[in-house]
Amino acid sequence: MPFNQKPHKFNAKINTVTIGSGDKTVTLGGESTFPFYTFDAPTENAPKVGVEISDMGMEGMCDGIKAYYEGASTMAEIAKKAVEMEGADFLVLSLEGGDPNGADKSIDELIEVVKEVANAVDAPLVVEGCKNVEKDAELLPKVADVLQGRNVLLLSEKEENYKAIGAAAGLAYDQIVGAESAVDINLAKQLNVVTTQLGVKPEKIVMNVGSATAGYGYEYVVSTMDRIKGAALSQNDAMLQMPIITPVSSETYGV
């Protein structure tokens, strides 16, 4: 008996969000099928990979990573080596040194690092905060300010600080907002709703739905992503049609 394939088509699709400016851009989203379902429809934009560097330089890195960056002593040199890595689509600068429970670098000091990296490379840029909600509420709006015109993605806006970061990044400086929630479809949708209520366009929002790389946590993340994509496409839920970006290096490194 012959097999007659019947493509499963949706009337909805994921928003496209472009990071970067000029000739160096990367576009996320745009698909109208489930992941890897290329037999239903072509994938408009294949998944992209970013290379993460830290304002802490090579401090605490394993020997293999240090070997790759051998000879790079400044943040500018580290950034240049990162974007040269095979398969790199964009650069992620983590400002972990700003954590008050860690190195507690000042905002001015971190901004100087941002400027140094941004001036060294023209690749699409993602800037991740220190993961302290109070510090990031001060830090990321200033990052959005100094990077005007670069169309950068700022990670991460959370429920506790969405007004400060969303208003600055998505409105005042026309950057892209990374909305971070804790592996829950309802939390992800709620944060997108309140962010758009600020006036941020859905096309300027990317979801960071959380990550976990060991045990049932990994399965929970994958199932949450499946539920989000299912609601976005089959239910045409506009508040879940933002593309997903998931930082995994720190989780993987921990495991």
Coordinates of C-alpha atoms in Angstrom, one line a residue, residues 7-141:
P7 CA 1.6 17.7 5.6
H8 CA 0.3 19.2 8.8
K9 CA 0.0 22.9 8.1
F10 CA -0.8 25.7 10.6
N11 CA -2.2 29.1 9.7
A12 CA 0.0 30.7 12.4
K13 CA 3.7 31.1 12.5
I14 CA 6.5 32.2 14.9
N15 CA 7.5 35.9 14.8
T16 CA 10.8 36.7 13.1
V17 CA 13.2 38.7 15.2
T18 CA 16.4 40.1 13.7
I19 CA 19.4 40.8 15.9
G20 CA 22.3 43.0 14.8
S21 CA 22.6 45.8 12.3
G22 CA 24.1 46.5 8.9
D23 CA 25.5 43.5 7.0
K24 CA 25.9 41.5 10.2
T25 CA 22.5 40.3 11.3
V26 CA 20.9 37.0 12.4
T27 CA 17.2 36.2 12.2
L28 CA 15.4 34.0 14.7
G29 CA 11.9 32.4 14.3
G30 CA 9.6 32.5 11.3
E31 CA 8.8 28.8 11.3
S32 CA 5.2 27.4 10.9
T33 CA 6.0 23.8 12.0
F34 CA 7.2 21.9 15.0
P35 CA 10.9 21.6 15.5
F36 CA 12.5 19.2 12.9
Y37 CA 9.2 18.8 11.0
T38 CA 10.8 19.8 7.7
F39 CA 8.5 17.2 6.0
D40 CA 5.5 19.5 6.8
A41 CA 7.1 22.8 5.6
P42 CA 10.6 24.2 5.1
T43 CA 12.3 25.8 8.1
E44 CA 12.5 29.5 7.3
N45 CA 15.4 30.2 9.7
A46 CA 17.5 27.3 11.1
P47 CA 18.4 27.4 14.8
K48 CA 21.3 29.7 15.5
V49 CA 24.2 29.3 17.9
G50 CA 25.9 32.0 20.0
V51 CA 29.3 31.9 21.6
E52 CA 29.3 33.2 25.2
I53 CA 32.1 35.2 26.8
S54 CA 32.2 36.8 30.3
D55 CA 33.4 40.1 31.6
M56 CA 35.4 38.0 34.0
G57 CA 37.7 36.9 31.1
M58 CA 39.3 33.5 31.5
E59 CA 38.9 33.4 35.2
G60 CA 37.7 30.0 36.3
M61 CA 37.6 28.6 32.8
C62 CA 38.8 25.0 32.1
D63 CA 42.1 24.3 30.3
G64 CA 40.4 23.6 27.0
I65 CA 38.7 27.0 26.8
K66 CA 41.8 28.8 27.9
A67 CA 43.7 27.0 25.2
Y68 CA 41.3 28.3 22.5
Y69 CA 41.7 31.9 23.7
E70 CA 45.5 31.6 24.2
G71 CA 47.1 35.0 23.5
A72 CA 43.9 36.9 24.0
S73 CA 44.4 39.1 27.1
T74 CA 41.8 41.9 26.7
M75 CA 38.1 41.6 26.4
A76 CA 38.4 43.0 22.8
E77 CA 40.8 40.2 21.9
I78 CA 38.6 37.6 23.6
A79 CA 35.5 38.9 21.7
K80 CA 37.3 38.7 18.3
K81 CA 38.4 35.1 19.0
A82 CA 34.9 34.2 20.0
V83 CA 33.2 35.4 16.8
E84 CA 35.9 33.5 14.7
M85 CA 34.8 30.2 16.3
E86 CA 33.4 27.8 13.6
G87 CA 29.6 27.7 13.7
A88 CA 29.2 31.0 15.6
D89 CA 26.2 33.0 14.5
F90 CA 26.3 35.7 17.2
L91 CA 28.2 36.8 20.3
V92 CA 26.9 36.7 23.9
L93 CA 28.5 38.9 26.5
S94 CA 27.7 37.8 30.0
L95 CA 28.1 40.5 32.7
E96 CA 28.3 38.0 35.6
G97 CA 30.9 40.1 37.3
G98 CA 28.2 42.6 38.3
D99 CA 26.5 40.1 40.7
P100 CA 26.5 41.7 44.2
N101 CA 27.1 38.2 45.6
G102 CA 30.1 37.7 43.4
A103 CA 32.7 40.2 42.1
D104 CA 30.1 43.1 42.5
K105 CA 31.7 45.2 39.7
S106 CA 30.2 48.7 39.4
I107 CA 27.8 49.5 36.6
D108 CA 30.3 52.0 35.2
E109 CA 33.0 49.3 35.0
L110 CA 30.6 46.9 33.3
I111 CA 29.6 49.5 30.8
E112 CA 33.2 50.0 29.8
V113 CA 33.5 46.3 29.1
V114 CA 30.3 46.5 26.9
K115 CA 31.8 49.4 25.0
E116 CA 35.1 47.6 24.5
V117 CA 33.5 44.4 23.2
A118 CA 31.0 46.3 21.0
N119 CA 33.8 48.3 19.4
A120 CA 35.9 45.2 18.7
V121 CA 33.3 43.2 16.8
D122 CA 30.5 43.9 14.4
A123 CA 28.7 40.6 14.9
P124 CA 25.2 40.4 16.2
L125 CA 25.3 40.9 19.9
V126 CA 23.4 39.6 22.9
V127 CA 24.2 41.1 26.4
E128 CA 23.3 39.0 29.4
G129 CA 23.0 40.7 32.8
C130 CA 24.4 39.4 36.1
K131 CA 21.1 37.6 37.0
N132 CA 20.5 39.8 40.1
V133 CA 17.1 41.4 39.4
E134 CA 17.9 44.7 41.2
K135 CA 21.3 45.1 39.6
D136 CA 20.1 44.2 36.1
A137 CA 17.2 46.7 36.4
E138 CA 19.9 49.4 36.7
L139 CA 22.5 47.8 34.4
L140 CA 20.6 46.7 31.3
P141 CA 18.9 50.1 30.6

